[in-house]
Short mmCIF file of C-alpha atoms and ligand atoms in Angstrom, two decimals:
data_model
loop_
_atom_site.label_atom_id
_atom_site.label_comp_id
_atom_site.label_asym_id
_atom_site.label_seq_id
_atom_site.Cartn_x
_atom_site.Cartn_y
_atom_site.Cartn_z
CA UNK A 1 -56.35 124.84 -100.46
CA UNK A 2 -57.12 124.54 -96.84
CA UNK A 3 -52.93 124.71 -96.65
CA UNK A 4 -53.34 128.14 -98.32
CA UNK A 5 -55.88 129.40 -95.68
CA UNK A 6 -54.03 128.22 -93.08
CA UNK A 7 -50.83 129.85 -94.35
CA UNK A 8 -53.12 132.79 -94.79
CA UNK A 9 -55.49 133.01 -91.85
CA UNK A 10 -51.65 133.30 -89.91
CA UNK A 11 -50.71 136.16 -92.00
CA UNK A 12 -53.63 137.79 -91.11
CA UNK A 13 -53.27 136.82 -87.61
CA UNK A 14 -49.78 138.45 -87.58
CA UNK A 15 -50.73 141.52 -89.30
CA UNK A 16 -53.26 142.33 -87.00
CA UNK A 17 -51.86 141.74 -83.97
CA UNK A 18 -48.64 143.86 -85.87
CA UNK A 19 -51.03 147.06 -86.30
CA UNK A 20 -52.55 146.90 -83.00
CA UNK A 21 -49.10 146.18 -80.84
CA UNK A 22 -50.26 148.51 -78.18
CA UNK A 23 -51.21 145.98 -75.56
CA UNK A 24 -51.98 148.12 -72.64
CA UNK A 25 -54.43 150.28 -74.22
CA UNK A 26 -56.40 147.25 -73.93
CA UNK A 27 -56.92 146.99 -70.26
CA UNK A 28 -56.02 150.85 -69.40
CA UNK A 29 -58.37 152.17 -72.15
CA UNK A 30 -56.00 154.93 -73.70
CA UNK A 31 -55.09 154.89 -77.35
CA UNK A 32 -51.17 155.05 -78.67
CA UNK A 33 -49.99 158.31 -79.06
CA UNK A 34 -46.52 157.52 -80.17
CA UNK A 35 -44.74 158.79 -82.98
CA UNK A 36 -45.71 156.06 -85.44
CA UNK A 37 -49.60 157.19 -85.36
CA UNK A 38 -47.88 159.56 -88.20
CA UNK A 39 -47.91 156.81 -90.77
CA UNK A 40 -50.48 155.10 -92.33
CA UNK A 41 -51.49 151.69 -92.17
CA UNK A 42 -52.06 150.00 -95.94
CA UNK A 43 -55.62 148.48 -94.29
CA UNK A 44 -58.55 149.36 -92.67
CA UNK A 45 -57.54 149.53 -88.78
CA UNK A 46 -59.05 152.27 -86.66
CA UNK A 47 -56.22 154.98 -85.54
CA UNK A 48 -58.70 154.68 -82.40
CA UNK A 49 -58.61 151.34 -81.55
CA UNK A 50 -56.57 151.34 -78.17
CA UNK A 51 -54.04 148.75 -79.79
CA UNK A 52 -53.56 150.62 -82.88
CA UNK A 53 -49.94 151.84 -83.87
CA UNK A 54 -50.57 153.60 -86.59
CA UNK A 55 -53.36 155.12 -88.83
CA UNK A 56 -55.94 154.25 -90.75
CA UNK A 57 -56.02 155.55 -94.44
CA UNK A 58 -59.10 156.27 -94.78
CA UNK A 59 -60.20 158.47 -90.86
CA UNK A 60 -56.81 159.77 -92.12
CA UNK A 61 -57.89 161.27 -96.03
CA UNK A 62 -60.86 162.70 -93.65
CA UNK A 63 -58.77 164.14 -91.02
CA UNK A 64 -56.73 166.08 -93.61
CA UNK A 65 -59.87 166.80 -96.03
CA UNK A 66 -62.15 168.09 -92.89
CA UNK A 67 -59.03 170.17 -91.23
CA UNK A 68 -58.92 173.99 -91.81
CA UNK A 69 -56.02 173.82 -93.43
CA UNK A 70 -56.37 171.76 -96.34
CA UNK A 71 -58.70 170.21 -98.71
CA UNK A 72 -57.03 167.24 -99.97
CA UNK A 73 -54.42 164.71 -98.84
CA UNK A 74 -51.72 164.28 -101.36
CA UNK A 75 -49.73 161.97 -98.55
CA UNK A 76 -52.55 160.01 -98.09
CA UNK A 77 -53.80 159.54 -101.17
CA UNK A 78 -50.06 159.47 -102.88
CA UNK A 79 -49.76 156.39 -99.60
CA UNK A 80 -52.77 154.79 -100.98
CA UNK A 81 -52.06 154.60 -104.43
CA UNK A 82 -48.41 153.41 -103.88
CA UNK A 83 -49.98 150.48 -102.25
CA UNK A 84 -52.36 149.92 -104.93
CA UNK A 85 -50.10 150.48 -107.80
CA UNK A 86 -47.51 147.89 -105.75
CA UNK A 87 -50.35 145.31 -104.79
CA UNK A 88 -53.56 146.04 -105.83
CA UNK A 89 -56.08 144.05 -103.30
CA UNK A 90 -53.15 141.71 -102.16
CA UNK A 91 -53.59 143.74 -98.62
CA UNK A 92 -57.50 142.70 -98.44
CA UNK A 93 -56.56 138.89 -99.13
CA UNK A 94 -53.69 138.97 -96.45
CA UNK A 95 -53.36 141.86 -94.14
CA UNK A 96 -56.41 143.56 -93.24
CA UNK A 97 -57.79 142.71 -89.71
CA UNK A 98 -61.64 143.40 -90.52
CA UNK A 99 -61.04 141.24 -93.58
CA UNK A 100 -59.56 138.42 -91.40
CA UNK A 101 -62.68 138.88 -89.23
CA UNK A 102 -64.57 138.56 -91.82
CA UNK A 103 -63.14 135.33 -93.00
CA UNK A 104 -63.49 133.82 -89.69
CA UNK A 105 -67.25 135.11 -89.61
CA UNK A 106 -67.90 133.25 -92.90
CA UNK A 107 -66.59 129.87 -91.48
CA UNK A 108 -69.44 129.19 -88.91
CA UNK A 109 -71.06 126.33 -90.25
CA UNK A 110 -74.81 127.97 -91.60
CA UNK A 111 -77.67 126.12 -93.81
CA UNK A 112 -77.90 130.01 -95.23
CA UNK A 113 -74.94 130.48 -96.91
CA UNK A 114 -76.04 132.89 -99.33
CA UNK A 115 -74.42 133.38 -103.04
CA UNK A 116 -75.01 136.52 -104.94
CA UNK A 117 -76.96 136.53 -108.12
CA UNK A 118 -74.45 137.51 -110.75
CA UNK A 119 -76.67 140.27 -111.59
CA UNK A 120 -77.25 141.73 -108.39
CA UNK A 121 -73.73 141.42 -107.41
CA UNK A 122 -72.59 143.24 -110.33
CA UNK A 123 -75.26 146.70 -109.29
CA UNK A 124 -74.04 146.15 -105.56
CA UNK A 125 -70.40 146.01 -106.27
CA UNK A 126 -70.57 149.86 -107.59
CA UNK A 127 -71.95 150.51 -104.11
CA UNK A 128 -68.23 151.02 -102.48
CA UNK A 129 -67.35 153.66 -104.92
CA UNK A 130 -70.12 155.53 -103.92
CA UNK A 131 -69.09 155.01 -100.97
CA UNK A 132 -65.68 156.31 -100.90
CA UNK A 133 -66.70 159.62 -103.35
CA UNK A 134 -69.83 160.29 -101.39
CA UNK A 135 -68.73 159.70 -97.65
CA UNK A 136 -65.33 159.86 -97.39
CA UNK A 137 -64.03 162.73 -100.48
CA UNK A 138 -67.54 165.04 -101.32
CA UNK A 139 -69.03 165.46 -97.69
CA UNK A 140 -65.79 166.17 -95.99
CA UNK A 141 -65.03 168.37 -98.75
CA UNK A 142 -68.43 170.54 -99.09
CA UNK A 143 -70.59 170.08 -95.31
CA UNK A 144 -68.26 172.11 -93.33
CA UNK A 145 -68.61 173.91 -90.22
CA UNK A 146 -68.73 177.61 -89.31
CA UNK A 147 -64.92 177.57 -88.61
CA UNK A 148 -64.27 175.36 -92.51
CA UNK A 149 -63.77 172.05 -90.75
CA UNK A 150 -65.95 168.58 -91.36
CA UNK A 151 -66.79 165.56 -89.96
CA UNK A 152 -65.49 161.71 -91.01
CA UNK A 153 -68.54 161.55 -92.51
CA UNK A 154 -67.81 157.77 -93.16
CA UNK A 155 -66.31 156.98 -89.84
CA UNK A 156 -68.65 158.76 -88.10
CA UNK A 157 -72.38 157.18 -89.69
CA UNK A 158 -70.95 153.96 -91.25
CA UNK A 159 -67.25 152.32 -90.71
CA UNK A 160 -68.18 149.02 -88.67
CA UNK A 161 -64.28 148.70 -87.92
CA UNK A 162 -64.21 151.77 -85.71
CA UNK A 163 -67.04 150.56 -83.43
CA UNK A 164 -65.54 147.07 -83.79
CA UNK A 165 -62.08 147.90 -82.96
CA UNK A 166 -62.51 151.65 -80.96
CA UNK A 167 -66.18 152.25 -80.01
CA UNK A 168 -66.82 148.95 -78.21
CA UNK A 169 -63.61 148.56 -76.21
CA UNK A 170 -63.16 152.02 -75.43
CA UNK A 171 -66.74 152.79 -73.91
CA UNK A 172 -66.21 149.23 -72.09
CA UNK A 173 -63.04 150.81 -70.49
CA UNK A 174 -63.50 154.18 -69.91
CA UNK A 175 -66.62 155.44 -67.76
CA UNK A 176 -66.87 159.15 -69.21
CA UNK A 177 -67.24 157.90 -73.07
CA UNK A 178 -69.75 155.48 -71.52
CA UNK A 179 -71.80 157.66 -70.36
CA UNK A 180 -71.77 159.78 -73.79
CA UNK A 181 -73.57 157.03 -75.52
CA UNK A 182 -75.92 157.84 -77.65
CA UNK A 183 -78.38 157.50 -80.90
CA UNK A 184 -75.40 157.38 -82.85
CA UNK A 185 -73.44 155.25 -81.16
CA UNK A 186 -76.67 152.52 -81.35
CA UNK A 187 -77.13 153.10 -85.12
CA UNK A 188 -73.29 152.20 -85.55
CA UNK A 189 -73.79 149.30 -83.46
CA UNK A 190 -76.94 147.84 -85.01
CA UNK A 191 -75.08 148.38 -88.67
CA UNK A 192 -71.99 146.50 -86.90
CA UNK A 193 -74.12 143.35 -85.84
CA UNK A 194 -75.94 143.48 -89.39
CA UNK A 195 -72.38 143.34 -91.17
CA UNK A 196 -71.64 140.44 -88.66
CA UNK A 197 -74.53 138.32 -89.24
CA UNK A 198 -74.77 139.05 -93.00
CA UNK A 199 -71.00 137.59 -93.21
CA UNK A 200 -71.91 134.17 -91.61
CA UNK A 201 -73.97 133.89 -94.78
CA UNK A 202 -71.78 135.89 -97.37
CA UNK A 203 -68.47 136.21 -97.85
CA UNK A 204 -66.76 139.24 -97.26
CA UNK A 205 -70.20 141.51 -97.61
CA UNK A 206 -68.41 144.19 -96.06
CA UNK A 207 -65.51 143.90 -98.47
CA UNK A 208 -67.19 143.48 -101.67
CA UNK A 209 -69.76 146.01 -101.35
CA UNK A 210 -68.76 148.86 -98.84
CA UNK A 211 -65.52 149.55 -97.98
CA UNK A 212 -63.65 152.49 -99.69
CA UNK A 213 -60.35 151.13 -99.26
CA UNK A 214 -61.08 148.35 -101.21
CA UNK A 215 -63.12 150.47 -103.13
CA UNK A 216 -59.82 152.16 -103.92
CA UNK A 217 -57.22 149.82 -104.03
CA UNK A 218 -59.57 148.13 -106.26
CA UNK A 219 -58.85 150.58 -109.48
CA UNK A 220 -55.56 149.17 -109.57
CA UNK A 221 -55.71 145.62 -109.57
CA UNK A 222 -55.25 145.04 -113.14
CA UNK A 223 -52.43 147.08 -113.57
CA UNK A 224 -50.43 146.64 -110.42
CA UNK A 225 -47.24 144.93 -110.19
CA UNK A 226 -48.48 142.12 -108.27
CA UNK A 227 -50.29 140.24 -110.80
CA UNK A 228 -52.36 137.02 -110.94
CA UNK A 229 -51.84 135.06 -114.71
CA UNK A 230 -53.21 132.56 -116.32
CA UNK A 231 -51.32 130.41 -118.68
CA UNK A 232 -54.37 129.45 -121.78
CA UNK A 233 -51.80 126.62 -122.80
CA UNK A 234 -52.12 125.18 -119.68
CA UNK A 235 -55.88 125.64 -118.82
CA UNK A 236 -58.19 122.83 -119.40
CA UNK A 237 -61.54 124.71 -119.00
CA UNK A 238 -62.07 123.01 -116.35
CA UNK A 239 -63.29 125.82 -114.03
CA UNK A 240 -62.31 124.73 -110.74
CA UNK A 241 -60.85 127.94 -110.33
CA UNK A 242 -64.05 130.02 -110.97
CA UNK A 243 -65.66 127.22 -108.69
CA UNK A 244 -63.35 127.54 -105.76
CA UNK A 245 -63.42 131.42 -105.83
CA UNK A 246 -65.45 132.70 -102.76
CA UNK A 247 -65.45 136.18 -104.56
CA UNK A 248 -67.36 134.77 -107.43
CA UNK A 249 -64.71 136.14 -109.89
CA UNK A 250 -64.50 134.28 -113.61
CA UNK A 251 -60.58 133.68 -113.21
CA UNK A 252 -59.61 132.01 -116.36
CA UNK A 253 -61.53 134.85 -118.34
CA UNK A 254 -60.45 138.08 -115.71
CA UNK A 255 -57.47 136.93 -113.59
CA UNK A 256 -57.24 140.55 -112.42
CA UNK A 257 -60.65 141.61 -111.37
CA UNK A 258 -61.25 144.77 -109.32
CA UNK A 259 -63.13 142.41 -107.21
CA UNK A 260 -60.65 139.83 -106.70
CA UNK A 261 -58.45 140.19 -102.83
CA UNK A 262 -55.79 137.77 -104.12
CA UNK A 263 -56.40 135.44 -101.28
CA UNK A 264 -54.66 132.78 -104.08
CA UNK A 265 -57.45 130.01 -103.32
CA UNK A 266 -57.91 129.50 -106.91
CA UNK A 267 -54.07 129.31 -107.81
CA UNK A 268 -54.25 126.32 -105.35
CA UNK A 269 -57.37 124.50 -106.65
CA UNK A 270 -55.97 124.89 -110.31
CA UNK A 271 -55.27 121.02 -111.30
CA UNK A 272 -52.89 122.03 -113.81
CA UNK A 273 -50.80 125.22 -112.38
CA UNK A 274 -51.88 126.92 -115.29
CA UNK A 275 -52.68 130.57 -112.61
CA UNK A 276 -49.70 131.99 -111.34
CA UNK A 277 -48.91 134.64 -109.03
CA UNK A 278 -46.43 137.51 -108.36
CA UNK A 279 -44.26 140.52 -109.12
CA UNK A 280 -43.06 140.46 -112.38
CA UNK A 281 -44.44 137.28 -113.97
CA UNK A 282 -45.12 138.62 -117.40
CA UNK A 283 -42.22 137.14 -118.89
CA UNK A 284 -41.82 134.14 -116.51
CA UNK A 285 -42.09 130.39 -117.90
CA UNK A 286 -44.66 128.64 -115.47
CA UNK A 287 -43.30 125.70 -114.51
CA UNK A 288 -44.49 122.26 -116.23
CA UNK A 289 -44.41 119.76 -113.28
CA UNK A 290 -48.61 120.18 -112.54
CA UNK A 291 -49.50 119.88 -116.27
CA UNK A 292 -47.57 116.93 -116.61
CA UNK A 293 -48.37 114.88 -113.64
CA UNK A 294 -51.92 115.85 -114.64
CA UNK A 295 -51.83 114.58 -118.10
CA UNK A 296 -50.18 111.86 -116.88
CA UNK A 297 -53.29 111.45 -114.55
CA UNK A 298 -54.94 111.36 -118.38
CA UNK A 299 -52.70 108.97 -119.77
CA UNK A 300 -51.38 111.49 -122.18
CA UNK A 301 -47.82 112.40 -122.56
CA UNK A 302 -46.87 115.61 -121.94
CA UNK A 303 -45.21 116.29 -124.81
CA UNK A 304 -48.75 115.31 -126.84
CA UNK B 1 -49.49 150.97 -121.86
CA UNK B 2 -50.21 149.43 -118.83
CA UNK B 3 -46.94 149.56 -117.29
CA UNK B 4 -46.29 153.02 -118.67
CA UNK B 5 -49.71 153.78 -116.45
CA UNK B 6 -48.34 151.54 -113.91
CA UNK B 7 -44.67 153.58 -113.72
CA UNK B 8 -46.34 156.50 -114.07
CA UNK B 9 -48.31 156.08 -111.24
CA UNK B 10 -45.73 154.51 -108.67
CA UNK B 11 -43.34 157.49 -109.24
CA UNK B 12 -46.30 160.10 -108.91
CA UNK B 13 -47.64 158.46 -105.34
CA UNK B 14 -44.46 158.70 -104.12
CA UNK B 15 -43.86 162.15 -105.39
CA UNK B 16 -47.43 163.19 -103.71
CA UNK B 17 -46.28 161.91 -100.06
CA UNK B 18 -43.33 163.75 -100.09
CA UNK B 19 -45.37 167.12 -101.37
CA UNK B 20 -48.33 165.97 -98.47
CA UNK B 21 -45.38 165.47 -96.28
CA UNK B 22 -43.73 169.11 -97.40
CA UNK B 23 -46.94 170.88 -96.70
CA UNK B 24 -47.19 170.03 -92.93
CA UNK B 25 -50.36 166.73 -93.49
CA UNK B 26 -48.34 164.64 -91.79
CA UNK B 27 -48.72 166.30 -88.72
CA UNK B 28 -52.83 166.90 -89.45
CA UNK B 29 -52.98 163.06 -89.68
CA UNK B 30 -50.58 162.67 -86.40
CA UNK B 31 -52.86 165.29 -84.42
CA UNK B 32 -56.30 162.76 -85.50
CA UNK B 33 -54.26 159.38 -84.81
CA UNK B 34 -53.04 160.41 -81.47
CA UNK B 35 -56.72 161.29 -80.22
CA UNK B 36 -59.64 159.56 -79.66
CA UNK B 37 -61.63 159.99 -82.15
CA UNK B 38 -65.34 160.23 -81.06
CA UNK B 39 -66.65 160.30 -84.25
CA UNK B 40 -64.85 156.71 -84.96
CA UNK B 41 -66.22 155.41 -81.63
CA UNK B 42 -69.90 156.70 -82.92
CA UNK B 43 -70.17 159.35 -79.61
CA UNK B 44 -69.07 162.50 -81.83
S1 LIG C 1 -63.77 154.68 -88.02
FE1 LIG C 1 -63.17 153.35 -89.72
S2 LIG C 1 -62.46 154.68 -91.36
FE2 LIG C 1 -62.55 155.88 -89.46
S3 LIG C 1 -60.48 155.79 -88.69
FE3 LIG C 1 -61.66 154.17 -87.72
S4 LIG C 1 -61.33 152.37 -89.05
FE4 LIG C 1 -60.68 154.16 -90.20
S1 LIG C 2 -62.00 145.71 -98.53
FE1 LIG C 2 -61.63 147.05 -96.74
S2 LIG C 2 -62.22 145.86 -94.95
FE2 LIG C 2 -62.05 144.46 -96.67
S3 LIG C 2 -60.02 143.66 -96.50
FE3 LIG C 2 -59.90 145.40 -97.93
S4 LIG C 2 -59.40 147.17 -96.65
FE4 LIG C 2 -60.07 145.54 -95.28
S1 LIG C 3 -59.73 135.15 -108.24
FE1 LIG C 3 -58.45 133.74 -107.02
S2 LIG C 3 -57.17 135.06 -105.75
FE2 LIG C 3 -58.88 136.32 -106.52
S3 LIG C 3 -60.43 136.22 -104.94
FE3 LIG C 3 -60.91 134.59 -106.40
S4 LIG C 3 -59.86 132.75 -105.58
FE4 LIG C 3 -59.01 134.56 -104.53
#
């Protein structure tokens, strides 16, 4: 399993140094306004850090809601859901940059590593929907200005990415948007630090709880064509699975949980290769190699 | 069902970013992108 994170913490590493290819912005504090800020980015990446390349779904779906012009995104929400539909929360597991910093977060060595009550986590979990209806679709949509247009409501009072990846760099660069700080910009920072120090002690807080993108891509994990499976020949009960999940999903019983980012830990830990992973692998045979050497492990043929 | 909902659902996302992309979005999300936003950076 630590194989799997390492494979993985690299993916993530390339992904978000992929997304935020704009080097220079860095040290000259100016954002990339090149043609490929048109398309949207599958994860949650600020349009304003000054590495960014392209932009973020979710400032975007706000942009578009909050312009004069329109009231809805069709091409970003048509961009979201084809990434859904196609993945699910695959992107959360492997892609996303505040995910990966969130990983990192949770790997300082703490006595207060904190686990959820099943109950609680299952009222807080409903949080991120709210999130995404009330913040980023019904505010933009209704609290408009005397010319029609609205703010990112969610960028604006709560996304911990943006002052992460654009607020902090960009008033450390640039004198003039140092100079506007203000109550608002404090408030975003304070809810920054409490999202950073709450992740030392739980995984993924920000994830599980908050984000809308998640929130969305969430609605389509069990019916997206990447799939996770679990073969009940092959499982033993054994719940190593369940155990080695750091999103405290029940994987033998709900393989496909709107909760679960696919980060694959479990697939790993399985000592029989009964979970499987992948595009297609309805029909698929797994493969018998794990079960047997693990029955063999039992003294039991595998043909028994 | 599922991957009725499933087909369903691929074909109609990509059928809604061409129609966003028809009505002139593309260039709403380009014109948000391509600025700082100050709302993003918690100044706005
Ligand atoms: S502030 Fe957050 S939601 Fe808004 S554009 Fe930046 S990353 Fe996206
Ligand atoms: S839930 Fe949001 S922040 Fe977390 S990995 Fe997914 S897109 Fe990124
Ligand atoms: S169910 Fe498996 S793939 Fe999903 S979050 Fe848990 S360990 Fe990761």
């Amino acid at each position: 399993m630590a194989n799997n994170n390492k494979k993985r913490h690299f993916v993530q590493l390339l992904s978000s140094i992929a997304v935020n290819g704009n080097f220079k912005g860095f040290f000259n504090g100016r954002i990339y306004t090149g043609k490929t800020k048109k398309i949207c980015v599958p994860i949650l990446n600020c349009y304003s850090c000054p590495g960014a390349l392209g932009a973020c779904p979710i400032g975007s779906l706000q942009a578009v809601i909050g312009s004069i012009k329109y009231n809805i995104s069709y091409y970003v929400l048509g961009f979201m859901s084809l990434i859904g539909v196609m993945f699910g929360r695959l992107v959360c597991g492997w892609l996303c940059p505040f995910g990966f910093i969130q990983d990192l977060l949770y790997k300082i060595p703490t006595k207060f590593k904190l686990t959820v009550s099943k109950k609680a986590n299952n009222i807080l979990k409903y949080l991120k929907y709210a999130v995404f209806i009330i913040f980023v679709l019904i505010l933009p949509m209704t609290l408009r200005d005397q010319f029609g247009m609205s703010d990112p409501y969610f960028c604006k009072y709560i996304c911990p990415a943006g002052t992460l990846e654009a607020g902090i760099p960009l008033t450390l660069l640039n004198k003039s948007l140092r100079s506007a700080i203000g109550f608002l910009f404090n408030w975003k920072v304070l809810l920054l630090i409490t999202i950073v120090i709450l992740s030392i002690s739980v995984y993924r807080v920000f994830c599980r709880y908050i984000c809308p993108l998640g929130a969305f891509y969430s609605l389509f994990n069990s019916i997206s064509f990447y799939k996770i499976k679990v073969d009940k020949d092959k499982c033993i009960n054994c719940n190593a699975c369940t155990n080695n999940c750091k999103m405290n999903i029940e994987v033998y019983k709900k393989p496909n949980s709107a909760e679960c980012i696919r980060c694959g830990d479990c697939i790993k830990s399985c000592p029989t290769g009964a979970i499987k992973s992948g595009i297609f692998i309805d029909n698929e045979r797994f493969k018998t190699k794990k079960v047997n050497s693990y029955n063999a492990k039992l003294g039991k043929s595998s043909n028994s | 069902m599922k991957n009725i909902i499933r087909n369903i659902i691929f074909i109609a996302s990509i059928g809604l970013i061409f129609f966003g992309g028809f009505r002139g979005e593309i260039g709403t999300v380009f014109n948000k992108a391509a600025n700082i936003c100050l709302e993003c950076i918690g100044i706005g």
